[in-house]
Each structure stands twice: as structure tokens, then as C-alpha cells.
Amino acid sequence: MKYQKIPEATIRRLSRYSRCLEEMNENGEKVVSSAQLAKKCIVNAAQVRKDLAYFGEFGIRGVGYYVKDLHNNIKKILGSDKEWRMALIGVGNLGSSLLSYKDFLKQNYKIVAAFDIDPPKVIGRVSEKLGKPVEVFHINRIKEVAKERRIEIGLITTPPSEAQGVANMLVEAEVRGILNFAPVQVTVPEGFVVKDVFFTTVLDNLAYLLSN
Amino acid sequence: MKYQKIPEATIRRLSRYSRCLEEMNENGEKVVSSAQLAKKCIVNAAQVRKDLAYFGEFGIRGVGYYVKDLHNNIKKILGSDKEWRMALIGVGNLGSSLLSYKDFLKQNYKIVAAFDIDPPKVIGRVSEKLGKPVEVFHINRIKEVAKERRIEIGLITTPPSEAQGVANMLVEAEVRGILNFAPVQVTVPEGFVVKDVFFTTVLDNLAYLLSN
DNA sequence: CAATTTATGTGAAAGGAGTCACAAAATTGA
DNA sequence: TCAATTTTGTGACTCCTTTCACATAAATTG
Ligand SMILES: NC(=O)c1ccc[n+]([C@@H]2O[C@H](COP(=O)([O-])OP(=O)(O)OC[C@H]3O[C@@H](n4cnc5c(N)ncnc54)[C@H](O)[C@@H]3O)[C@@H](O)[C@H]2O)c1
Ligand SMILES: NC(=O)c1ccc[n+]([C@@H]2O[C@H](COP(=O)([O-])OP(=O)(O)OC[C@H]3O[C@@H](n4cnc5c(N)ncnc54)[C@H](O)[C@@H]3O)[C@@H](O)[C@H]2O)c1
């Protein structure tokens, strides 16, 4: 298949397929058809095949896909075959719950440093919940520590008013990826990427659907 | 304008506009043009106008939109002019951080009950963080309490393996809206709505963009 | 080994969503 | 009062995404 721009929606679905395949693999299932995978992920079977076709031919006609093989291929496509080193900025309520989120690790995402404006205040939140606590630094050491620990992704869990400032520091520290939980639009220069996780936007969506 | 199906993306953007308008209103700004609002929300100006046009005519040609008036209209459209009564199921790391998330309240979303499989174990997580703690019930009382407290939305923050079971109980209790944080696809009958908040899907997306 | 079955990969068609460009309406100022 | 200015609301166009439908290829069976 000749080159085409890949839709964002395709990438989101690949992530879903990946989770399903992981589960199937754990259940000892060897082979899966696009129809079965589609059903499990609640999408159209042709959609599954087309999504995969952007990246190559992974199936065998008349058979389907080898679960493990396809899973590996999708992980390679998504870049989740390598370990991603992350920093968390803002060790508050949400931040400390993310610090103890075990699923990140399972998925090859690792928080290797945390930052706050007041480390002594928040230190209890970290150690109280984990066997091996993540080190918490003062925010003004972010550039230095980010370099040293080869951080590639920053998670922003500060109050909204601080988010853009923190994003600027991350840019300064050449942390190219940002996952932003603070409900404000932050902007970064070309070459950097921000993705948002806005709970209330999804809630608004739900509220809209429920009232119509 | 004659009736058309309204895109999901439009609803998501309305939610964004709403946040911006709220901020503008707090700053004492009275009038805003589609171009200004668009710039702030990082979208196209025609997009702003088209999104609003699905629901009526809110602007004045040659002038723009009255900030407060438009904000009220959008809140009415989204259904966020009323208070939504929510229950949280699974008072763990993430759940207890949501319980103390003040922004929900500001946005007219209110958690009026929490449920867990082991209330005594989790009770500390709630009261330790809040002035007026949310009551935690055993999960098997969900139907009874949901009716009594007129709950309309359920937040699922249990382990993934429990999510579908919890969703079934919410359906049983006629809670029509579900916001699911557990990284599995849950299904509900016609007439019910599930929206997902999957952190790792967004991370996967970020990882993909960073590795290409 | 040929016929049958099964399920992929993909071109073509349909369906949605976003952008452009301009007529229409309100305001301002001379 | 009327021309100039501003900015909305929207039809038409473009672009992107999803679905359909079928030729193609692998496997199986008699
Ligand atoms: N709590 C939730 O469940 C939840 C849910 C969705 C979104 N959010 C958003 O996530 C963010 C954090 O929420 P929270 O409830 O954890 O707030 P919080 O007040 O508990 O935590 C914020 C933390 O950020 C630190 N901080 C403040 N300024 C900083 C700076 N400049 N640099 C580094 N650290 C700084 C504070 O010391 C504090 O520890 C907010 O933007 C909130 O809107 C929270
Ligand atoms: N911790 C995070 O930051 C984070 C981030 C993203 C997603 N998630 C997801 O959110 C969910 C919760 O994560 P967590 O880290 O808070 O886990 P956790 O183990 O800390 O909390 C789970 C809670 O659910 C309760 N529970 C278990 N089964 C139940 C049932 N049948 N009914 C009611 N309650 C039940 C447990 O008693 C526990 O209190 C998981 O699905 C996780 O994948 C968590």
C-alpha cells in the first residue's frame, strides 16, 4: 500500500487493539480474525484491517492474525516497545495517585522523577504509598534533573494557573512530550507535543448526551 | 438553520469555549468576537460560528457575542446549567483523588456518594482529605442508595476486572451515565451512556507522535 | 489436486467534519 | 441619512474517515 497520512483515530484504535491482544495473549489465544478483534473493541472489522494496512500486511488470508505477532507489531508502531522515561510535576492529589499507578509500568511508562514547588510538604504523599518512592525535587531543578535522567515525557498535574509556566520549563529542558491534566490549553513550540486529559470535558460530553 | 446531527467534536469544543468564556467573564470582558474566542481555544473562527449555529443565533453582526450571555447559552446546551449528582465506585488511589477534586463542584458536578467493596479499609482516604467527607457505602447497597440520592452519573475507579460488573450494577440502579476510568471497554444497554477516560491511550498517542 | 471455505487487503462509494468566501445585518461616524 | 466598517451566519467546497464489496490468497477436505 502506498503512503498515506495516518489518522489520529487510527492511532487511538491501535492502542485499544493492543490492550485486547495483550489480554488474548494472556488467555493463551493464538490466532484472531479481524471480525473477532473488532467485536471485542467495538469497531467495524474493515476498520481494523484498514488501520493495520497503513503499516503493512500482518495477517494471513483465510486464517487471521497471530495474536502475539500482531501485538508486537502494534507495539512497535506505537513506540511502546521501548521504555518511556517520565517526570511528574505537581505532587498533589492527582499527582500522587499517578505516582502509585502500577499500570503505567506494565505498559512501559516509568515515572523516574517528580517535581513540586514545595517538596518537604508533599514528600509524605509519595513514600506513604509506595515501596520504592520516586524522588521529589524542587521545580527549579527540573532542567538539570531532566537532562541527567533522560526524561522524555512530562506529566503536568499542577494547578491550572501554573500549567503554562511548567510547560515552558519542560520545553526549556527539551522534554518533547507533555501530558497535561490541568484544564487549560497550553502551547508549545514546533517539535514539541502536548496531549490533554480533561476529565470535565468528558463529563460535559456525558451531561450533554444525558440531557438530549 | 435546519436540523442536522451534531458532531461529537462540536460538543467537545463547546466545553472548551465554555471554560474560556468563564475566564473572560471573570476578567470583566463583556464582548468577544468569534476570531478572538477561536484564537484562545486554538480553533478556526468559522468553526466557532458553525458550532454555535447548530443551536441558534447567539451573536450580533458587526459586534460579536456577549460573553456572559453566550456562556449561559452554552451551559444550557451542554446541560451544565443544572447540578449533576454523581457516585464514585472504587475508593482507591484515583478514586480518592477524584473525591477531593474541587473543580468538579465549581462545574456543577457533585459526588454525593461513594462505594467500595471494603468501606472500613478506605474510609481514611476520604475523611483525611476533606472537610466534609463523602459517605462511603458497601457496593452491595448501590441500587438502594442510588435511588435515594437520585444519582445520575457513576464514576468507575475500580480495578479493570471489576468494571463491567460495576457497570451492570449501575445499569440495574438506572444510573444512565457512566464515566469509566478502568482501562477496559464496558458495554451497557441502549439508553445508557459510557464515556471513557483512558490515560494510557493518550500516552500511547504521545509515544507514537514522539517516535515518528 | 481441484473444489470449497475462510478471511485478508484494498479500491470505490458514502458519509462527516472543517474551511472558505461572501451576503446579510448591525454599528459608527461624517 | 448614508456610506464605510465590522463581524456574524451559512452555502459550497474540500478534505478526511468509515464502510462496503469483492478480488485475492491461504488452508482444508474429499
Ligand atoms: N484531583 C483530581 O482528581 C483532578 C482531576 C482532574 C484534573 N485535575 C487537575 O490536576 C491538577 C492538580 O489537581 P490536584 O487536585 O492534584 O491539585 P493539588 O492542589 O492537590 O496539587 C497541586 C500540586 O502542585 C504543586 N505546585 C503548585 N505550583 C507548582 C509549580 N509551579 N511547580 C511545581 N509544582 C507546583 C502544589 O504544591 C501541589 O502539590 C489541577 O490542574 C486540577 O485541575 C485534578
Ligand atoms: N491510580 C491512577 O492514577 C490511575 C490512573 C489511570 C487509570 N486508573 C485506573 O483506575 C482504576 C483504579 O485505580 P487505582 O490505582 O485507584 O486502584 P486501587 O486498587 O487503588 O483502587 C481500587 C479500589 O476499588 C475497590 N474495589 C475493588 N473491587 C470493587 C468492587 N467490585 N466494587 C467496588 N469497589 C471495588 C478496592 O477496594 C479499591 O479501593 C483502575 O482500573 C486503574 O487502571 C488509575
XYZ file of C-alpha atoms (C1' of nucleotides) and ligand atoms in Angstrom:
572
model
C 0.000 0.000 0.000
C 1.325 3.440 -0.889
C 1.969 6.061 1.779
C -0.917 7.979 3.289
C -1.268 10.320 6.236
C -2.315 8.286 9.243
C -5.448 9.440 11.099
C -5.173 10.152 14.820
C -8.238 7.960 15.287
C -6.281 5.053 13.851
C -3.578 5.507 16.479
C -6.171 5.600 19.256
C -7.690 2.377 17.979
C -4.295 0.691 17.708
C -3.867 1.393 21.387
C -7.158 -0.369 22.040
C -6.272 -3.310 19.841
C -3.027 -3.575 21.748
C -4.823 -3.919 25.087
C -7.192 -6.544 23.701
C -4.372 -8.519 22.146
C -2.465 -8.441 25.407
C -5.463 -9.911 27.168
C -5.961 -12.553 24.477
C -2.308 -13.468 24.684
C -2.593 -13.889 28.458
C -5.597 -16.146 27.866
C -3.460 -18.299 25.592
C -5.334 -17.414 22.390
C -3.055 -17.886 19.394
C -4.980 -16.573 16.396
C -7.622 -13.872 15.963
C -9.648 -12.664 12.994
C -10.343 -9.015 12.252
C -14.005 -9.753 12.988
C -13.267 -11.116 16.459
C -10.897 -8.301 17.352
C -13.369 -5.764 16.007
C -16.178 -7.165 18.101
C -14.082 -7.026 21.230
C -13.026 -3.434 20.563
C -16.468 -2.381 19.358
C -15.434 -1.248 15.887
C -16.026 -2.323 12.295
C -13.974 -5.282 11.002
C -12.957 -3.467 7.838
C -11.774 -0.651 10.053
C -9.423 -2.996 11.870
C -7.963 -4.254 8.610
C -7.627 -0.762 7.159
C -5.954 0.558 10.323
C -3.375 -2.219 10.122
C -2.956 -1.807 6.375
C -1.470 1.661 6.915
C 1.578 -0.035 8.374
C 1.937 -3.286 6.463
C 0.463 -6.753 5.994
C 0.276 -8.600 9.283
C -2.384 -11.214 8.588
C -2.731 -14.437 6.657
C -5.685 -14.704 4.295
C -8.078 -17.411 5.286
C -6.539 -17.567 8.776
C -6.381 -14.247 10.572
C -3.634 -12.735 12.692
C -1.226 -14.387 15.094
C -2.059 -12.713 18.404
C 1.459 -12.394 19.761
C 2.964 -11.365 16.470
C 0.327 -8.697 15.832
C 0.677 -7.392 19.366
C 4.421 -6.995 18.912
C 3.926 -5.243 15.605
C 1.421 -2.800 17.061
C 3.704 -2.059 19.994
C 6.485 -1.298 17.569
C 4.218 1.011 15.560
C 3.058 2.884 18.651
C 6.562 3.168 20.039
C 5.507 1.285 23.152
C 8.123 -1.401 22.603
C 10.630 0.820 24.372
C 10.530 2.191 27.910
C 9.481 5.825 28.180
C 11.015 7.862 30.965
C 8.615 10.359 32.511
C 8.598 13.143 35.081
C 5.596 14.219 37.106
C 5.208 17.877 38.007
C 2.852 18.762 40.869
C 2.658 16.130 43.600
C -0.876 16.916 44.800
C -3.989 14.772 44.915
C -3.973 13.655 41.322
C -0.199 13.627 41.007
C 0.343 11.285 43.915
C -2.304 8.891 42.628
C -0.485 8.770 39.296
C 2.783 8.067 41.123
C 1.277 4.891 42.514
C -0.405 3.780 39.301
C 1.060 0.374 38.606
C -0.407 0.011 35.132
C 1.968 2.650 33.761
C 4.876 0.372 34.463
C 3.224 -2.635 32.922
C 2.798 -0.522 29.785
C 6.440 0.571 29.684
C 5.852 4.046 31.048
C 8.035 4.842 34.025
C 7.964 7.898 36.260
C 11.617 8.445 37.153
C 11.359 11.809 38.930
C 8.758 14.098 40.492
C 8.810 17.867 40.993
C 6.914 20.244 43.217
C 7.181 23.821 44.383
C 7.304 22.591 47.973
C 8.959 19.123 48.177
C 9.006 18.831 52.011
C 5.227 19.353 52.093
C 4.479 16.610 49.598
C 7.119 14.041 50.455
C 4.713 12.063 52.647
C 2.287 11.593 49.785
C 4.895 9.696 47.862
C 6.567 7.452 50.385
C 3.358 6.579 52.183
C 2.017 4.752 49.158
C 4.968 3.073 47.503
C 7.589 0.527 48.350
C 10.293 2.321 46.436
C 9.295 6.008 46.385
C 10.034 8.286 43.454
C 12.398 11.093 44.355
C 10.775 14.541 44.619
C 12.833 17.562 43.549
C 12.185 21.266 43.758
C 10.723 22.527 40.498
C 13.684 24.822 39.875
C 15.951 21.791 39.411
C 13.848 20.446 36.556
C 16.211 21.300 33.698
C 19.223 19.767 35.383
C 17.431 16.604 36.540
C 15.553 16.120 33.255
C 18.836 16.017 31.356
C 20.525 13.779 33.855
C 17.664 11.269 33.941
C 16.961 11.438 30.204
C 13.319 12.393 30.652
C 11.195 12.304 27.501
C 7.658 12.950 28.760
C 6.331 15.334 31.412
C 3.026 14.901 33.244
C 1.575 18.241 34.374
C -0.578 17.939 37.496
C -0.153 21.424 38.937
C -2.975 23.944 39.371
C -4.161 25.353 36.019
C -2.560 28.756 36.635
C 0.889 27.116 36.761
C 0.498 24.801 33.775
C 1.819 27.066 31.017
C 4.820 28.057 33.136
C 5.621 24.419 33.825
C 5.208 23.603 30.126
C 7.723 26.346 29.303
C 10.214 24.828 31.725
C 9.722 21.406 30.161
C 10.369 22.900 26.728
C 13.454 24.611 28.115
C 14.595 21.212 29.418
C 13.961 19.684 25.975
C 11.280 17.328 27.245
C 9.461 16.839 23.940
C 6.216 15.254 25.116
C 3.703 16.639 27.600
C 0.617 15.029 29.067
C -1.422 17.836 30.575
C -4.069 17.220 33.257
C -4.629 20.879 34.163
C -7.792 22.158 32.481
C -6.172 24.887 30.401
C -4.868 24.957 26.853
C -1.086 25.081 26.940
C 1.007 25.841 23.870
C 4.493 24.672 22.955
C 6.831 25.371 20.012
C 7.047 23.300 16.850
C 8.689 19.948 17.533
C 7.052 19.520 20.933
C 3.762 17.706 21.571
C 1.039 18.301 24.148
C -1.857 15.948 24.768
C -4.594 16.812 27.221
C -6.564 14.694 29.666
C -9.548 16.816 30.650
C -11.953 14.963 32.922
C -14.579 17.680 32.924
C -14.663 17.883 29.130
C -15.662 14.234 29.077
C -18.178 14.858 31.840
C -19.660 17.760 29.876
C -19.962 15.384 26.960
C -21.773 12.882 29.119
C -24.060 15.550 30.552
C -24.918 16.687 27.036
C -25.821 13.172 25.947
C -27.902 12.590 29.059
C -29.907 15.783 28.616
C -30.782 15.215 24.948
C -30.647 26.688 10.251
C -32.389 23.397 9.647
C -31.740 20.392 11.871
C -28.557 18.405 11.480
C -26.846 15.730 13.501
C -24.421 17.398 15.857
C -20.811 16.158 15.749
C -19.243 14.931 18.967
C -16.288 17.177 18.209
C -18.622 20.163 18.346
C -19.699 19.220 21.862
C -16.098 18.862 22.963
C -15.295 22.301 21.584
C -18.335 23.851 23.266
C -16.919 22.599 26.532
C -13.684 24.408 25.725
C -15.462 27.601 24.712
C -17.337 27.440 27.991
C -14.119 27.393 30.006
C -12.678 30.317 28.050
C -15.844 32.352 28.396
C -15.901 31.724 32.113
C -12.373 33.071 32.365
C -13.210 36.082 30.200
C -16.250 36.808 32.294
C -14.145 36.707 35.452
C -11.761 39.177 33.796
C -14.677 41.517 33.208
C -14.672 41.169 29.409
C -18.115 41.943 28.025
C -17.956 41.152 24.305
C -15.947 38.688 22.243
C -15.698 38.013 18.505
C -15.550 34.537 17.008
C -11.988 35.337 15.943
C -10.868 36.165 19.488
C -12.552 33.131 21.007
C -11.129 30.934 18.268
C -7.617 32.184 18.898
C -7.899 31.491 22.602
C -9.247 27.983 22.021
C -6.870 27.282 19.131
C -9.510 26.580 16.501
C -10.735 28.174 13.289
C -13.090 31.172 13.621
C -15.576 29.754 11.133
C -15.578 26.605 13.227
C -16.664 28.562 16.287
C -19.516 30.169 14.388
C -20.593 26.904 12.812
C -20.533 25.084 16.147
C -22.813 27.733 17.637
C -25.030 27.809 14.569
C -26.140 24.241 15.254
C -28.034 25.568 18.252
C -29.216 29.023 17.246
C -28.058 32.593 16.646
C -26.248 33.975 19.650
C -24.190 36.793 18.145
C -24.760 40.263 16.757
C -23.350 41.002 13.323
C -20.672 43.662 13.348
C -20.302 43.257 17.130
C -19.665 39.727 18.292
C -21.049 37.797 21.244
C -21.899 38.987 24.724
C -19.596 36.921 26.920
C -21.986 36.246 29.784
C -24.951 35.606 27.532
C -23.030 33.178 25.305
C -21.636 31.388 28.324
C -25.132 30.873 29.708
C -26.368 29.622 26.368
C -23.533 27.111 26.040
C -24.087 25.861 29.571
C -27.741 25.321 28.729
C -26.818 23.428 25.548
C -24.343 21.203 27.372
C -26.715 20.563 30.236
C -24.211 22.034 32.661
C -26.664 24.666 33.862
C -28.052 22.092 36.278
C -26.287 20.227 39.064
C -25.353 16.641 38.243
C -25.407 14.143 41.077
C -22.656 11.559 40.852
C -21.498 8.419 42.641
C -17.920 7.178 42.749
C -17.285 3.449 42.793
C -13.857 2.253 43.958
C -12.256 4.461 46.608
C -8.629 3.648 45.797
C -5.778 5.872 44.689
C -7.504 7.502 41.781
C -10.955 7.439 43.366
C -9.912 9.293 46.479
C -8.144 11.947 44.431
C -11.351 12.496 42.469
C -13.275 12.789 45.733
C -11.181 15.793 46.656
C -11.239 17.434 43.249
C -12.710 20.850 43.876
C -13.119 21.782 40.227
C -15.973 19.276 39.826
C -18.071 21.302 42.205
C -17.280 24.566 40.503
C -18.522 22.950 37.296
C -21.777 21.739 38.814
C -20.732 18.144 39.195
C -21.194 16.818 42.688
C -20.157 13.470 44.125
C -22.929 12.640 46.589
C -21.956 9.057 47.492
C -19.012 6.679 47.227
C -18.953 2.879 47.105
C -16.291 0.282 47.745
C -16.085 -3.432 48.334
C -14.399 -2.767 51.677
C -15.601 0.556 53.160
C -13.760 0.276 56.510
C -10.436 -0.095 54.672
C -10.904 3.008 52.565
C -12.699 5.313 54.980
C -9.452 7.062 55.992
C -8.718 8.040 52.402
C -11.868 10.093 52.295
C -12.010 11.882 55.616
C -8.312 12.600 55.753
C -8.541 14.913 52.776
C -11.850 16.719 53.033
C -13.637 18.983 55.424
C -16.993 17.389 54.828
C -16.292 13.804 53.739
C -18.437 11.932 51.242
C -20.167 8.924 52.765
C -18.754 5.535 51.681
C -21.172 2.631 51.303
C -20.653 -1.043 50.621
C -21.028 -1.748 46.919
C -23.996 -4.047 47.522
C -26.080 -1.087 48.656
C -25.604 0.758 45.394
C -29.088 0.282 43.975
C -30.837 1.414 47.124
C -28.578 4.434 47.712
C -28.532 5.471 44.044
C -32.323 5.724 44.033
C -32.493 7.502 47.336
C -29.857 10.073 46.385
C -31.107 10.487 42.811
C -27.749 9.642 41.256
C -27.432 10.267 37.523
C -23.757 9.591 36.792
C -21.385 6.884 38.059
C -17.610 7.182 38.078
C -15.915 3.785 37.833
C -12.484 3.711 39.506
C -12.291 0.027 40.438
C -9.723 -2.412 39.039
C -10.390 -3.261 35.374
C -11.606 -6.764 36.188
C -14.485 -5.321 38.231
C -15.515 -2.576 35.821
C -18.105 -4.466 33.769
C -19.716 -5.867 36.907
C -19.948 -2.423 38.437
C -21.367 -1.047 35.177
C -24.053 -3.745 35.301
C -24.979 -2.691 38.824
C -25.197 0.945 37.751
C -27.493 -0.052 34.895
C -29.564 -2.060 37.350
C -29.791 1.047 39.532
C -30.865 3.094 36.490
C -27.825 5.343 36.610
C -27.837 6.390 32.961
C -24.388 7.915 32.612
C -21.025 6.273 33.303
C -17.558 7.780 33.282
C -15.154 4.863 33.169
C -11.510 5.181 34.271
C -10.724 1.455 34.223
C -8.849 0.564 31.043
C -11.383 -1.879 29.633
C -14.250 -1.484 27.214
C -17.512 -1.781 29.138
C -20.862 -2.149 27.422
C -24.314 -1.012 28.504
C -27.807 -1.356 27.026
C -29.453 1.174 24.715
C -30.422 4.311 26.610
C -27.314 4.282 28.802
C -24.086 6.115 28.003
C -20.472 5.252 28.786
C -17.555 7.616 28.250
C -14.001 6.503 28.904
C -11.001 8.311 30.327
C -8.003 6.185 29.405
C -4.732 7.776 30.440
C -2.562 5.204 28.749
C -4.352 5.569 25.412
C -3.352 9.214 25.419
C 0.166 8.273 26.465
C 0.365 5.758 23.632
C -0.695 8.528 21.308
C 2.039 10.766 22.655
C 4.629 7.990 22.364
C 3.604 7.421 18.741
C 3.999 11.092 17.882
C 7.364 11.283 19.637
C 8.762 8.275 17.823
C 7.757 9.402 14.309
C -5.135 -31.909 -6.757
C -9.183 -29.407 -7.569
C -13.082 -27.611 -5.254
C -14.589 -25.292 -1.232
C -14.088 -22.457 2.590
C -12.388 -18.712 5.045
C -10.672 -14.263 5.992
C -7.371 -10.768 4.382
C -6.190 -6.381 1.741
C -7.897 -2.637 -0.844
C -10.297 0.295 -4.499
C -14.529 2.676 -4.731
C -18.535 4.844 -2.576
C -20.644 7.085 1.131
C -20.689 9.873 4.931
C -18.867 13.531 8.136
C -16.293 17.399 9.501
C -13.669 21.562 8.654
C -12.601 25.696 5.839
C -13.557 29.356 2.626
C -15.785 33.144 0.989
C -19.415 36.183 0.835
C -24.145 38.082 1.550
C -26.631 39.977 5.398
C -27.088 42.688 9.415
C -25.639 45.828 12.913
C -22.921 49.883 14.189
C -20.233 54.013 13.708
C -19.094 58.430 12.052
C -19.358 62.235 8.910
C -29.121 59.988 6.407
C -25.991 57.308 4.110
C -21.509 55.322 3.239
C -17.908 52.732 5.409
C -16.734 49.269 8.628
C -17.192 45.268 11.206
C -18.399 40.658 12.150
C -21.980 37.227 12.016
C -24.411 33.165 9.719
C -24.207 29.893 6.123
C -23.976 27.613 1.290
C -20.468 25.428 -1.315
C -16.243 23.212 -1.480
C -12.520 20.382 0.126
C -10.590 17.126 2.833
C -10.656 13.259 5.787
C -12.687 8.887 7.740
C -15.512 4.982 7.615
C -17.966 1.391 5.383
C -18.909 -1.649 1.582
C -17.884 -5.156 -1.545
C -15.068 -8.153 -3.825
C -10.764 -9.988 -5.862
C -7.022 -12.456 -3.857
C -4.589 -15.765 -1.231
C -4.075 -19.356 2.164
C -5.794 -23.617 4.162
C -8.623 -27.654 4.289
C -11.159 -31.577 2.622
C -12.652 -35.255 -0.129
N -7.685 15.944 41.788
C -8.197 15.401 40.714
O -8.763 14.353 40.792
C -8.113 16.076 39.392
C -8.891 15.614 38.339
C -8.785 16.211 37.082
C -7.919 17.263 36.901
N -7.194 17.703 37.914
C -6.266 18.818 37.663
O -4.977 18.403 38.024
C -4.279 19.457 38.633
C -3.873 19.058 40.032
O -5.012 18.814 40.827
P -4.889 18.380 42.336
O -6.245 18.136 42.838
O -3.877 17.316 42.443
O -4.315 19.728 42.977
P -3.405 19.875 44.286
O -3.529 21.279 44.714
O -3.701 18.776 45.224
O -1.925 19.640 43.734
C -1.188 20.578 43.030
C 0.298 20.378 43.385
O 1.084 21.186 42.518
C 2.103 21.825 43.270
N 2.509 23.038 42.559
C 1.895 24.239 42.527
N 2.552 25.084 41.737
C 3.605 24.409 41.233
C 4.659 24.750 40.355
N 4.753 25.958 39.787
N 5.579 23.816 40.059
C 5.503 22.575 40.612
N 4.531 22.194 41.462
C 3.584 23.108 41.759
C 1.494 22.079 44.628
O 2.466 22.215 45.629
C 0.643 20.807 44.807
O 1.377 19.792 45.445
C -5.200 20.646 38.603
O -4.920 21.410 37.470
C -6.558 20.029 38.503
O -7.476 20.875 37.857
C -7.259 17.135 39.160
N -4.146 5.316 40.017
C -4.180 6.038 38.915
O -3.606 7.091 38.881
C -4.932 5.559 37.726
C -4.751 6.205 36.504
C -5.477 5.791 35.377
C -6.361 4.759 35.493
N -6.516 4.135 36.655
C -7.494 3.042 36.734
O -8.417 3.354 37.735
C -8.766 2.193 38.437
C -8.425 2.349 39.890
O -7.032 2.529 40.040
P -6.390 2.722 41.482
O -4.945 2.947 41.269
O -7.165 3.744 42.219
O -6.615 1.268 42.117
P -6.788 0.872 43.648
O -6.514 -0.540 43.749
O -6.029 1.844 44.486
O -8.326 1.150 43.942
C -9.353 0.293 43.561
C -10.461 0.375 44.613
O -11.599 -0.302 44.135
C -12.140 -1.095 45.208
N -12.894 -2.196 44.600
C -12.416 -3.369 44.101
N -13.408 -4.112 43.604
C -14.550 -3.421 43.797
C -15.903 -3.669 43.505
N -16.294 -4.784 42.886
N -16.800 -2.734 43.850
C -16.426 -1.596 44.463
N -15.153 -1.302 44.761
C -14.222 -2.206 44.436
C -10.940 -1.525 46.015
O -11.333 -1.842 47.332
C -10.067 -0.265 45.947
O -10.379 0.614 46.988
C -8.032 1.056 37.772
O -8.872 0.465 36.821
C -6.876 1.727 37.110
O -6.421 1.014 35.998
C -5.834 4.522 37.789
